[in-house]
C-alpha atoms as a PDB file:
ATOM      1  CA  MET A   1       0.000   0.000   0.000  1.00  0.00           C
ATOM      2  CA  ASN A   2       1.331   3.419  -0.938  1.00  0.00           C
ATOM      3  CA  THR A   3       2.273   6.156   1.522  1.00  0.00           C
ATOM      4  CA  PRO A   4      -0.811   8.254   2.397  1.00  0.00           C
ATOM      5  CA  THR A   5      -1.265  11.446   0.376  1.00  0.00           C
ATOM      6  CA  ARG A   6      -1.821  14.247   2.869  1.00  0.00           C
ATOM      7  CA  SER A   7      -1.768  17.302   0.611  1.00  0.00           C
ATOM      8  CA  ARG A   8      -5.271  16.896  -0.786  1.00  0.00           C
ATOM      9  CA  LEU A   9      -8.600  15.240  -0.019  1.00  0.00           C
ATOM     10  CA  PRO A  10      -9.777  12.137  -1.888  1.00  0.00           C
ATOM     11  CA  LYS A  11     -12.219  12.563  -4.734  1.00  0.00           C
ATOM     12  CA  LEU A  12     -15.797  12.846  -3.500  1.00  0.00           C
ATOM     13  CA  SER A  13     -16.912  10.266  -6.068  1.00  0.00           C
ATOM     14  CA  ALA A  14     -14.507   7.731  -4.539  1.00  0.00           C
ATOM     15  CA  ILE A  15     -15.793   8.475  -1.024  1.00  0.00           C
ATOM     16  CA  LEU A  16     -19.384   8.082  -2.234  1.00  0.00           C
ATOM     17  CA  ALA A  17     -18.533   4.747  -3.877  1.00  0.00           C
ATOM     18  CA  PHE A  18     -16.983   3.562  -0.613  1.00  0.00           C
ATOM     19  CA  GLU A  19     -19.956   4.671   1.504  1.00  0.00           C
ATOM     20  CA  THR A  20     -22.475   3.069  -0.853  1.00  0.00           C
ATOM     21  CA  ALA A  21     -20.572  -0.226  -0.974  1.00  0.00           C
ATOM     22  CA  ALA A  22     -20.276  -0.228   2.820  1.00  0.00           C
ATOM     23  CA  ARG A  23     -24.007   0.389   3.210  1.00  0.00           C
ATOM     24  CA  THR A  24     -25.100  -2.245   0.687  1.00  0.00           C
ATOM     25  CA  GLY A  25     -22.340  -4.781   1.373  1.00  0.00           C
ATOM     26  CA  SER A  26     -21.908  -5.349  -2.340  1.00  0.00           C
ATOM     27  CA  LEU A  27     -20.025  -3.729  -5.216  1.00  0.00           C
ATOM     28  CA  ALA A  28     -22.792  -4.777  -7.611  1.00  0.00           C
ATOM     29  CA  LYS A  29     -25.525  -3.190  -5.495  1.00  0.00           C
ATOM     30  CA  ALA A  30     -23.422  -0.067  -5.057  1.00  0.00           C
ATOM     31  CA  ALA A  31     -22.968   0.083  -8.820  1.00  0.00           C
ATOM     32  CA  ASP A  32     -26.746  -0.159  -9.374  1.00  0.00           C
ATOM     33  CA  SER A  33     -27.340   2.608  -6.838  1.00  0.00           C
ATOM     34  CA  LEU A  34     -24.758   4.911  -8.423  1.00  0.00           C
ATOM     35  CA  ALA A  35     -25.568   4.016 -12.053  1.00  0.00           C
ATOM     36  CA  LEU A  36     -22.013   2.752 -12.585  1.00  0.00           C
ATOM     37  CA  THR A  37     -20.426  -0.585 -13.366  1.00  0.00           C
ATOM     38  CA  ALA A  38     -19.143  -2.772 -10.549  1.00  0.00           C
ATOM     39  CA  ALA A  39     -15.660  -2.446 -12.049  1.00  0.00           C
ATOM     40  CA  ALA A  40     -15.871   1.352 -11.873  1.00  0.00           C
ATOM     41  CA  VAL A  41     -16.975   1.229  -8.230  1.00  0.00           C
ATOM     42  CA  SER A  42     -14.157  -1.183  -7.403  1.00  0.00           C
ATOM     43  CA  GLN A  43     -11.607   1.052  -9.115  1.00  0.00           C
ATOM     44  CA  GLN A  44     -12.789   4.133  -7.209  1.00  0.00           C
ATOM     45  CA  ILE A  45     -12.559   2.283  -3.895  1.00  0.00           C
ATOM     46  CA  ARG A  46      -9.045   1.074  -4.699  1.00  0.00           C
ATOM     47  CA  GLN A  47      -8.034   4.645  -5.549  1.00  0.00           C
ATOM     48  CA  LEU A  48      -9.422   5.755  -2.194  1.00  0.00           C
ATOM     49  CA  GLU A  49      -7.502   2.992  -0.409  1.00  0.00           C
ATOM     50  CA  GLN A  50      -4.314   4.045  -2.164  1.00  0.00           C
ATOM     51  CA  HIS A  51      -4.951   7.669  -1.265  1.00  0.00           C
ATOM     52  CA  LEU A  52      -5.542   6.840   2.418  1.00  0.00           C
ATOM     53  CA  GLY A  53      -2.886   4.147   2.651  1.00  0.00           C
ATOM     54  CA  ILE A  54      -5.248   1.656   4.296  1.00  0.00           C
ATOM     55  CA  VAL A  55      -7.392  -1.324   3.297  1.00  0.00           C
ATOM     56  CA  LEU A  56     -11.078  -0.482   3.634  1.00  0.00           C
ATOM     57  CA  PHE A  57     -12.658  -3.797   2.637  1.00  0.00           C
ATOM     58  CA  THR A  58     -12.010  -7.484   2.590  1.00  0.00           C
ATOM     59  CA  ARG A  59     -13.402  -8.800  -0.686  1.00  0.00           C
ATOM     60  CA  ALA A  60     -15.109 -12.131  -1.311  1.00  0.00           C
ATOM     61  CA  LYS A  61     -17.458 -13.621  -3.907  1.00  0.00           C
ATOM     62  CA  SER A  62     -20.355 -13.040  -1.513  1.00  0.00           C
ATOM     63  CA  GLY A  63     -19.621  -9.316  -1.201  1.00  0.00           C
ATOM     64  CA  VAL A  64     -17.419  -6.885   0.691  1.00  0.00           C
ATOM     65  CA  THR A  65     -16.861  -6.552   4.443  1.00  0.00           C
ATOM     66  CA  LEU A  66     -15.424  -3.523   6.180  1.00  0.00           C
ATOM     67  CA  THR A  67     -12.058  -3.856   7.855  1.00  0.00           C
ATOM     68  CA  GLU A  68     -11.575  -2.300  11.281  1.00  0.00           C
ATOM     69  CA  GLN A  69      -9.976   0.753   9.661  1.00  0.00           C
ATOM     70  CA  GLY A  70     -12.778   0.847   7.106  1.00  0.00           C
ATOM     71  CA  THR A  71     -15.387   0.883   9.870  1.00  0.00           C
ATOM     72  CA  ASP A  72     -13.638   3.774  11.590  1.00  0.00           C
ATOM     73  CA  TYR A  73     -13.383   5.738   8.342  1.00  0.00           C
ATOM     74  CA  LEU A  74     -17.051   5.088   7.490  1.00  0.00           C
ATOM     75  CA  ALA A  75     -18.174   6.784  10.720  1.00  0.00           C
ATOM     76  CA  TYR A  76     -16.374   9.987   9.705  1.00  0.00           C
ATOM     77  CA  VAL A  77     -17.705   9.773   6.141  1.00  0.00           C
ATOM     78  CA  GLN A  78     -21.320   9.435   7.294  1.00  0.00           C
ATOM     79  CA  GLN A  79     -20.865  12.317   9.708  1.00  0.00           C
ATOM     80  CA  ALA A  80     -19.471  14.433   6.869  1.00  0.00           C
ATOM     81  CA  PHE A  81     -22.404  13.566   4.582  1.00  0.00           C
ATOM     82  CA  GLU A  82     -24.837  14.502   7.356  1.00  0.00           C
ATOM     83  CA  THR A  83     -23.081  17.864   7.686  1.00  0.00           C
ATOM     84  CA  LEU A  84     -23.457  18.391   3.927  1.00  0.00           C
ATOM     85  CA  ARG A  85     -27.177  17.614   4.126  1.00  0.00           C
ATOM     86  CA  ILE A  86     -27.606  20.143   6.929  1.00  0.00           C
ATOM     87  CA  ALA A  87     -25.704  22.674   4.842  1.00  0.00           C
ATOM     88  CA  GLN A  88     -28.014  21.997   1.894  1.00  0.00           C
ATOM     89  CA  GLN A  89     -31.052  22.574   4.102  1.00  0.00           C
ATOM     90  CA  HIS A  90     -29.512  25.857   5.236  1.00  0.00           C
ATOM     91  CA  VAL A  91     -28.970  26.935   1.625  1.00  0.00           C
ATOM     92  CA  ASP A  92     -32.584  26.045   0.800  1.00  0.00           C
ATOM     93  CA  ARG A  93     -33.797  28.200   3.696  1.00  0.00           C
ATOM     94  CA  GLN A  94     -31.596  31.067   2.560  1.00  0.00           C
ATOM     95  CA  ARG A  95     -33.136  30.836  -0.911  1.00  0.00           C
ATOM     96  CA  GLY A  96     -36.564  31.200   0.671  1.00  0.00           C
ATOM     97  CA  LYS A  97     -37.772  27.882  -0.747  1.00  0.00           C
ATOM     98  CA  GLU A  98     -38.243  24.833   1.422  1.00  0.00           C
ATOM     99  CA  MET A  99     -38.237  21.220   0.292  1.00  0.00           C
ATOM    100  CA  LEU A 100     -39.407  17.991   1.897  1.00  0.00           C
ATOM    101  CA  THR A 101     -38.204  14.702   0.408  1.00  0.00           C
ATOM    102  CA  LEU A 102     -40.470  11.689   0.768  1.00  0.00           C
ATOM    103  CA  PHE A 103     -39.563   8.103  -0.096  1.00  0.00           C
ATOM    104  CA  ALA A 104     -42.474   5.674  -0.522  1.00  0.00           C
ATOM    105  CA  LEU A 105     -43.394   2.251  -1.849  1.00  0.00           C
ATOM    106  CA  PRO A 106     -44.313   2.668  -5.545  1.00  0.00           C
ATOM    107  CA  ALA A 107     -47.981   1.640  -5.264  1.00  0.00           C
ATOM    108  CA  LEU A 108     -48.443   3.660  -2.092  1.00  0.00           C
ATOM    109  CA  ALA A 109     -46.936   6.683  -3.829  1.00  0.00           C
ATOM    110  CA  SER A 110     -48.911   6.414  -7.070  1.00  0.00           C
ATOM    111  CA  LYS A 111     -52.266   5.070  -5.863  1.00  0.00           C
ATOM    112  CA  TRP A 112     -52.656   6.543  -2.367  1.00  0.00           C
ATOM    113  CA  LEU A 113     -50.501   9.638  -1.962  1.00  0.00           C
ATOM    114  CA  ASN A 114     -50.137  11.126  -5.429  1.00  0.00           C
ATOM    115  CA  PRO A 115     -53.864  11.783  -6.028  1.00  0.00           C
ATOM    116  CA  MET A 116     -53.954  13.958  -2.875  1.00  0.00           C
ATOM    117  CA  ILE A 117     -50.526  15.623  -2.839  1.00  0.00           C
ATOM    118  CA  GLY A 118     -51.836  18.549  -4.868  1.00  0.00           C
ATOM    119  CA  ASP A 119     -53.951  19.598  -1.874  1.00  0.00           C
ATOM    120  CA  TRP A 120     -50.818  19.961   0.236  1.00  0.00           C
ATOM    121  CA  LEU A 121     -49.044  21.995  -2.447  1.00  0.00           C
ATOM    122  CA  THR A 122     -52.034  24.312  -2.749  1.00  0.00           C
ATOM    123  CA  GLN A 123     -52.059  24.907   1.003  1.00  0.00           C
ATOM    124  CA  HIS A 124     -48.261  25.335   1.224  1.00  0.00           C
ATOM    125  CA  PRO A 125     -47.018  26.897  -2.040  1.00  0.00           C
ATOM    126  CA  GLN A 126     -43.707  27.840  -0.404  1.00  0.00           C
ATOM    127  CA  VAL A 127     -42.772  24.155   0.107  1.00  0.00           C
ATOM    128  CA  ASP A 128     -41.631  21.807  -2.648  1.00  0.00           C
ATOM    129  CA  ILE A 129     -42.255  18.066  -2.315  1.00  0.00           C
ATOM    130  CA  ARG A 130     -39.823  15.580  -3.819  1.00  0.00           C
ATOM    131  CA  LEU A 131     -41.441  12.133  -4.086  1.00  0.00           C
ATOM    132  CA  HIS A 132     -39.165   9.149  -4.661  1.00  0.00           C
ATOM    133  CA  ALA A 133     -40.708   5.694  -5.242  1.00  0.00           C
ATOM    134  CA  THR A 134     -38.673   2.722  -4.029  1.00  0.00           C
ATOM    135  CA  HIS A 135     -39.080  -0.804  -2.675  1.00  0.00           C
ATOM    136  CA  GLY A 136     -35.790  -0.630  -0.776  1.00  0.00           C
ATOM    137  CA  GLU A 137     -35.319   0.324   2.836  1.00  0.00           C
ATOM    138  CA  VAL A 138     -34.367   3.976   3.158  1.00  0.00           C
ATOM    139  CA  ASP A 139     -31.005   4.807   4.723  1.00  0.00           C
ATOM    140  CA  PHE A 140     -31.615   8.216   6.264  1.00  0.00           C
ATOM    141  CA  ALA A 141     -27.909   8.544   7.071  1.00  0.00           C
ATOM    142  CA  SER A 142     -26.883   8.527   3.427  1.00  0.00           C
ATOM    143  CA  SER A 143     -29.903   9.844   1.524  1.00  0.00           C
ATOM    144  CA  THR A 144     -31.834  13.084   1.269  1.00  0.00           C
ATOM    145  CA  ALA A 145     -34.989  11.472   2.662  1.00  0.00           C
ATOM    146  CA  ASP A 146     -36.996  13.337   5.291  1.00  0.00           C
ATOM    147  CA  PHE A 147     -39.850  10.820   5.525  1.00  0.00           C
ATOM    148  CA  ALA A 148     -40.437   7.262   4.318  1.00  0.00           C
ATOM    149  CA  LEU A 149     -43.786   5.535   3.832  1.00  0.00           C
ATOM    150  CA  CYS A 150     -43.309   1.825   4.477  1.00  0.00           C
ATOM    151  CA  PHE A 151     -45.145  -1.452   5.048  1.00  0.00           C
ATOM    152  CA  GLY A 152     -44.478  -2.362   8.679  1.00  0.00           C
ATOM    153  CA  ASP A 153     -41.861  -0.652  10.817  1.00  0.00           C
ATOM    154  CA  GLN A 154     -39.470  -3.500  11.619  1.00  0.00           C
ATOM    155  CA  GLY A 155     -36.802  -2.138   9.270  1.00  0.00           C
ATOM    156  CA  TYR A 156     -36.514   1.127  11.188  1.00  0.00           C
ATOM    157  CA  PRO A 157     -36.047   0.274  14.889  1.00  0.00           C
ATOM    158  CA  LEU A 158     -34.175   3.478  15.814  1.00  0.00           C
ATOM    159  CA  LEU A 159     -36.379   6.004  14.008  1.00  0.00           C
ATOM    160  CA  GLU A 160     -39.496   7.941  14.904  1.00  0.00           C
ATOM    161  CA  LYS A 161     -42.600   6.343  13.434  1.00  0.00           C
ATOM    162  CA  VAL A 162     -46.327   7.019  13.124  1.00  0.00           C
ATOM    163  CA  ARG A 163     -48.825   4.356  12.138  1.00  0.00           C
ATOM    164  CA  LEU A 164     -50.954   5.497   9.193  1.00  0.00           C
ATOM    165  CA  PHE A 165     -53.453   2.768   8.380  1.00  0.00           C
ATOM    166  CA  GLN A 166     -54.167  -0.956   8.266  1.00  0.00           C
ATOM    167  CA  ASP A 167     -55.302  -1.959   4.791  1.00  0.00           C
ATOM    168  CA  SER A 168     -57.507  -4.873   3.728  1.00  0.00           C
ATOM    169  CA  VAL A 169     -58.169  -6.750   0.492  1.00  0.00           C
ATOM    170  CA  GLN A 170     -61.451  -7.637  -1.196  1.00  0.00           C
ATOM    171  CA  PRO A 171     -62.347  -9.123  -4.607  1.00  0.00           C
ATOM    172  CA  VAL A 172     -62.853  -6.436  -7.264  1.00  0.00           C
ATOM    173  CA  CYS A 173     -63.021  -6.335 -11.047  1.00  0.00           C
ATOM    174  CA  SER A 174     -64.023  -4.140 -13.960  1.00  0.00           C
ATOM    175  CA  PRO A 175     -67.767  -3.585 -14.594  1.00  0.00           C
ATOM    176  CA  GLN A 176     -67.428  -5.430 -17.912  1.00  0.00           C
ATOM    177  CA  LEU A 177     -66.024  -8.524 -16.234  1.00  0.00           C
ATOM    178  CA  GLN A 178     -68.694  -8.363 -13.528  1.00  0.00           C
ATOM    179  CA  ALA A 179     -71.344  -8.437 -16.242  1.00  0.00           C
ATOM    180  CA  ALA A 180     -69.820 -11.593 -17.730  1.00  0.00           C
ATOM    181  CA  GLY A 181     -71.372 -13.814 -15.053  1.00  0.00           C
ATOM    182  CA  ASP A 182     -69.890 -16.018 -12.325  1.00  0.00           C
ATOM    183  CA  TRP A 183     -66.719 -14.135 -11.363  1.00  0.00           C
ATOM    184  CA  THR A 184     -65.181 -17.200  -9.691  1.00  0.00           C
ATOM    185  CA  GLN A 185     -64.752 -18.661 -13.168  1.00  0.00           C
ATOM    186  CA  GLN A 186     -62.718 -15.691 -14.379  1.00  0.00           C
ATOM    187  CA  PRO A 187     -58.895 -15.488 -14.286  1.00  0.00           C
ATOM    188  CA  LEU A 188     -57.540 -14.514 -10.872  1.00  0.00           C
ATOM    189  CA  ILE A 189     -54.887 -11.818 -10.556  1.00  0.00           C
ATOM    190  CA  HIS A 190     -52.143 -12.560  -8.038  1.00  0.00           C
ATOM    191  CA  VAL A 191     -49.640 -10.168  -6.423  1.00  0.00           C
ATOM    192  CA  ASP A 192     -46.201 -11.509  -5.486  1.00  0.00           C
ATOM    193  CA  TRP A 193     -44.442  -9.389  -2.856  1.00  0.00           C
ATOM    194  CA  GLY A 194     -41.556 -11.804  -2.405  1.00  0.00           C
ATOM    195  CA  LYS A 195     -40.708 -12.268   1.260  1.00  0.00           C
ATOM    196  CA  GLU A 196     -43.458  -9.794   2.194  1.00  0.00           C
ATOM    197  CA  SER A 197     -46.146 -11.971   0.551  1.00  0.00           C
ATOM    198  CA  GLN A 198     -46.742 -13.730   3.866  1.00  0.00           C
ATOM    199  CA  PHE A 199     -48.321 -10.518   5.150  1.00  0.00           C
ATOM    200  CA  LEU A 200     -50.621 -10.044   2.149  1.00  0.00           C
ATOM    201  CA  PRO A 201     -53.729 -12.300   2.052  1.00  0.00           C
ATOM    202  CA  GLY A 202     -53.960 -14.229  -1.193  1.00  0.00           C
ATOM    203  CA  TRP A 203     -56.711 -16.070  -3.000  1.00  0.00           C
ATOM    204  CA  TYR A 204     -56.229 -19.254  -0.980  1.00  0.00           C
ATOM    205  CA  GLU A 205     -56.842 -17.329   2.243  1.00  0.00           C
ATOM    206  CA  TRP A 206     -59.817 -15.470   0.803  1.00  0.00           C
ATOM    207  CA  PHE A 207     -61.670 -18.519  -0.536  1.00  0.00           C
ATOM    208  CA  ASN A 208     -60.949 -20.344   2.717  1.00  0.00           C
ATOM    209  CA  ALA A 209     -62.382 -17.427   4.734  1.00  0.00           C
ATOM    210  CA  ALA A 210     -65.420 -17.298   2.440  1.00  0.00           C
ATOM    211  CA  GLY A 211     -65.995 -21.042   2.829  1.00  0.00           C
ATOM    212  CA  LEU A 212     -65.654 -21.626  -0.895  1.00  0.00           C
ATOM    213  CA  PRO A 213     -63.439 -24.017  -2.882  1.00  0.00           C
ATOM    214  CA  LEU A 214     -60.470 -22.446  -4.627  1.00  0.00           C
ATOM    215  CA  PRO A 215     -61.144 -22.436  -8.395  1.00  0.00           C
ATOM    216  CA  GLN A 216     -58.552 -24.093 -10.571  1.00  0.00           C
ATOM    217  CA  ARG A 217     -58.245 -21.198 -12.979  1.00  0.00           C
ATOM    218  CA  ARG A 218     -55.320 -19.739 -14.875  1.00  0.00           C
ATOM    219  CA  GLY A 219     -54.330 -16.256 -13.898  1.00  0.00           C
ATOM    220  CA  LEU A 220     -51.796 -13.448 -13.941  1.00  0.00           C
ATOM    221  CA  THR A 221     -49.111 -12.724 -11.359  1.00  0.00           C
ATOM    222  CA  TYR A 222     -47.532  -9.310 -10.857  1.00  0.00           C
ATOM    223  CA  ASN A 223     -44.754  -8.177  -8.556  1.00  0.00           C
ATOM    224  CA  LEU A 224     -46.083  -4.600  -8.548  1.00  0.00           C
ATOM    225  CA  THR A 225     -49.432  -3.796  -6.948  1.00  0.00           C
ATOM    226  CA  SER A 226     -49.969  -0.856  -9.292  1.00  0.00           C
ATOM    227  CA  LEU A 227     -49.656  -3.140 -12.341  1.00  0.00           C
ATOM    228  CA  ALA A 228     -52.125  -5.588 -10.814  1.00  0.00           C
ATOM    229  CA  ILE A 229     -54.633  -2.761 -10.247  1.00  0.00           C
ATOM    230  CA  ASP A 230     -54.191  -1.542 -13.829  1.00  0.00           C
ATOM    231  CA  ALA A 231     -54.724  -5.089 -15.131  1.00  0.00           C
ATOM    232  CA  ALA A 232     -57.959  -5.400 -13.157  1.00  0.00           C
ATOM    233  CA  VAL A 233     -59.206  -2.076 -14.558  1.00  0.00           C
ATOM    234  CA  GLU A 234     -58.472  -3.374 -18.064  1.00  0.00           C
ATOM    235  CA  GLY A 235     -60.589  -6.466 -17.401  1.00  0.00           C
ATOM    236  CA  GLN A 236     -57.708  -8.942 -17.312  1.00  0.00           C
ATOM    237  CA  GLY A 237     -59.046 -10.754 -14.232  1.00  0.00           C
ATOM    238  CA  ILE A 238     -60.328 -10.565 -10.659  1.00  0.00           C
ATOM    239  CA  LEU A 239     -58.120  -8.818  -8.126  1.00  0.00           C
ATOM    240  CA  LEU A 240     -57.892  -8.931  -4.359  1.00  0.00           C
ATOM    241  CA  GLY A 241     -57.650  -5.162  -4.272  1.00  0.00           C
ATOM    242  CA  GLN A 242     -56.144  -3.213  -1.400  1.00  0.00           C
ATOM    243  CA  GLN A 243     -58.976  -0.964  -0.320  1.00  0.00           C
ATOM    244  CA  GLN A 244     -56.902   2.166   0.354  1.00  0.00           C
ATOM    245  CA  LEU A 245     -55.038   1.844  -2.953  1.00  0.00           C
ATOM    246  CA  ILE A 246     -58.104   1.496  -5.185  1.00  0.00           C
ATOM    247  CA  GLN A 247     -60.227   4.323  -3.773  1.00  0.00           C
ATOM    248  CA  ARG A 248     -59.891   6.352  -6.963  1.00  0.00           C
ATOM    249  CA  GLU A 249     -60.889   3.380  -9.155  1.00  0.00           C
ATOM    250  CA  LEU A 250     -63.870   2.578  -6.927  1.00  0.00           C
ATOM    251  CA  ALA A 251     -65.004   6.212  -6.967  1.00  0.00           C
ATOM    252  CA  LYS A 252     -64.765   6.353 -10.779  1.00  0.00           C
ATOM    253  CA  GLY A 253     -66.498   2.989 -11.157  1.00  0.00           C
ATOM    254  CA  THR A 254     -63.612   1.458 -13.106  1.00  0.00           C
ATOM    255  CA  LEU A 255     -63.461  -1.209 -10.392  1.00  0.00           C
ATOM    256  CA  VAL A 256     -66.435  -2.637  -8.493  1.00  0.00           C
ATOM    257  CA  PRO A 257     -66.476  -4.746  -5.307  1.00  0.00           C
ATOM    258  CA  LEU A 258     -67.686  -8.315  -5.733  1.00  0.00           C
ATOM    259  CA  ALA A 259     -67.999 -10.108  -2.414  1.00  0.00           C
ATOM    260  CA  GLU A 260     -67.163 -10.205   1.264  1.00  0.00           C
ATOM    261  CA  PRO A 261     -65.180 -10.759   3.399  1.00  0.00           C
ATOM    262  CA  ALA A 262     -62.470  -8.094   3.365  1.00  0.00           C
ATOM    263  CA  LEU A 263     -59.290  -9.575   4.832  1.00  0.00           C
ATOM    264  CA  PRO A 264     -56.809  -7.331   6.695  1.00  0.00           C
ATOM    265  CA  LEU A 265     -53.115  -7.260   5.832  1.00  0.00           C
ATOM    266  CA  SER A 266     -50.950  -8.574   8.657  1.00  0.00           C
ATOM    267  CA  LYS A 267     -48.990  -5.318   9.001  1.00  0.00           C
ATOM    268  CA  PRO A 268     -50.008  -1.659   8.890  1.00  0.00           C
ATOM    269  CA  TYR A 269     -48.395   1.124   6.883  1.00  0.00           C
ATOM    270  CA  TYR A 270     -46.180   3.644   8.675  1.00  0.00           C
ATOM    271  CA  VAL A 271     -44.454   6.946   8.074  1.00  0.00           C
ATOM    272  CA  VAL A 272     -40.950   6.892   9.578  1.00  0.00           C
ATOM    273  CA  TYR A 273     -38.451   9.714   9.981  1.00  0.00           C
ATOM    274  CA  PRO A 274     -35.375  10.799  11.963  1.00  0.00           C
ATOM    275  CA  GLN A 275     -35.955  13.333  14.727  1.00  0.00           C
ATOM    276  CA  ARG A 276     -33.963  15.952  12.782  1.00  0.00           C
ATOM    277  CA  THR A 277     -36.669  16.032  10.101  1.00  0.00           C
ATOM    278  CA  LEU A 278     -39.055  17.897  12.392  1.00  0.00           C
ATOM    279  CA  GLU A 279     -36.529  20.733  12.618  1.00  0.00           C
ATOM    280  CA  LYS A 280     -37.279  21.574   8.980  1.00  0.00           C
ATOM    281  CA  PRO A 281     -39.973  24.184   8.350  1.00  0.00           C
ATOM    282  CA  LYS A 282     -43.415  22.690   7.670  1.00  0.00           C
ATOM    283  CA  ALA A 283     -42.223  19.112   8.337  1.00  0.00           C
ATOM    284  CA  ALA A 284     -44.461  18.745  11.397  1.00  0.00           C
ATOM    285  CA  GLU A 285     -47.393  20.119   9.398  1.00  0.00           C
ATOM    286  CA  PHE A 286     -46.724  17.630   6.601  1.00  0.00           C
ATOM    287  CA  LEU A 287     -46.643  14.772   9.093  1.00  0.00           C
ATOM    288  CA  ALA A 288     -49.993  15.895  10.521  1.00  0.00           C
ATOM    289  CA  TRP A 289     -51.399  16.151   6.980  1.00  0.00           C
ATOM    290  CA  LEU A 290     -50.372  12.562   6.226  1.00  0.00           C
ATOM    291  CA  GLN A 291     -52.272  11.429   9.305  1.00  0.00           C
ATOM    292  CA  ASN A 292     -55.321  13.520   8.435  1.00  0.00           C
ATOM    293  CA  ILE A 293     -55.702  12.103   4.903  1.00  0.00           C
ATOM    294  CA  THR A 294     -55.843   8.581   6.310  1.00  0.00           C
ATOM    295  CA  PRO A 295     -59.478   7.392   6.270  1.00  0.00           C
ATOM    296  CA  ALA A 296     -60.945   7.227   9.769  1.00  0.00           C
ATOM    297  CA  ASN A 297     -62.024   3.601   9.383  1.00  0.00           C
ATOM    298  CA  ALA A 298     -58.433   2.544   8.591  1.00  0.00           C
ATOM    299  CA  ARG A 299     -56.687   4.432  11.399  1.00  0.00           C
ATOM    300  CA  PRO A 300     -55.307   2.696  14.502  1.00  0.00           C
END
């Protein structure tokens, strides 16, 4: 390892590559996050190691693991990034324009929040909202996020959290498909949430709760709730629709309810945030607004 270079700081891009790899535990995941190749991320980290004169990671096929020196350096890097975020907030205040950044699950963002966000902007024209849709857990230490809307709160044990609502699912379909006759003989639309699927009632659970045999019908499976909702609107099959995510479709009549019961999801939705978020102007008001737009019958 070369002698440390003390006359200048490392390139910020190299520090960012290091921090992202440390957070994700993988050069490939870091590359996806930074829109680079894994080779480019690896090269930047090696340049940083050469600049510092230390080894930051031990590398294996399964990923990268911080060395003791790498762990120490990461603490300073994260502290520096937090200082930069605070500085950015200060600059925003000086410009007279505030911004709140919200990360949310894609379907929750597009089907629940987005139809109502215009009301907030009308009431608070001095505040910009940046909405970022993601399925990943939000790292508040290394992102610009102020709030995150998530399914369950187990991924955020050290953050502030407010329960928003407990959703439920019920069979729905397009009016055209309803008019076709016995809906149990139509294709069934399935939603695959991966490891989270255990918390989302499926057709087996619904037919069992209704005391009916499960039809042996072909169907469609989607990994995105929003795509499944769109498919149901287009008449592609019968959907176990999440009630809070299909309110707009129900109101327009593009989806109609078919039968009871409505089965609750096993986890509620939350808004989570670090305590520092509430120091930003209008953040507390935005948090209260999120709670107020939650339907009363779905609140805790």
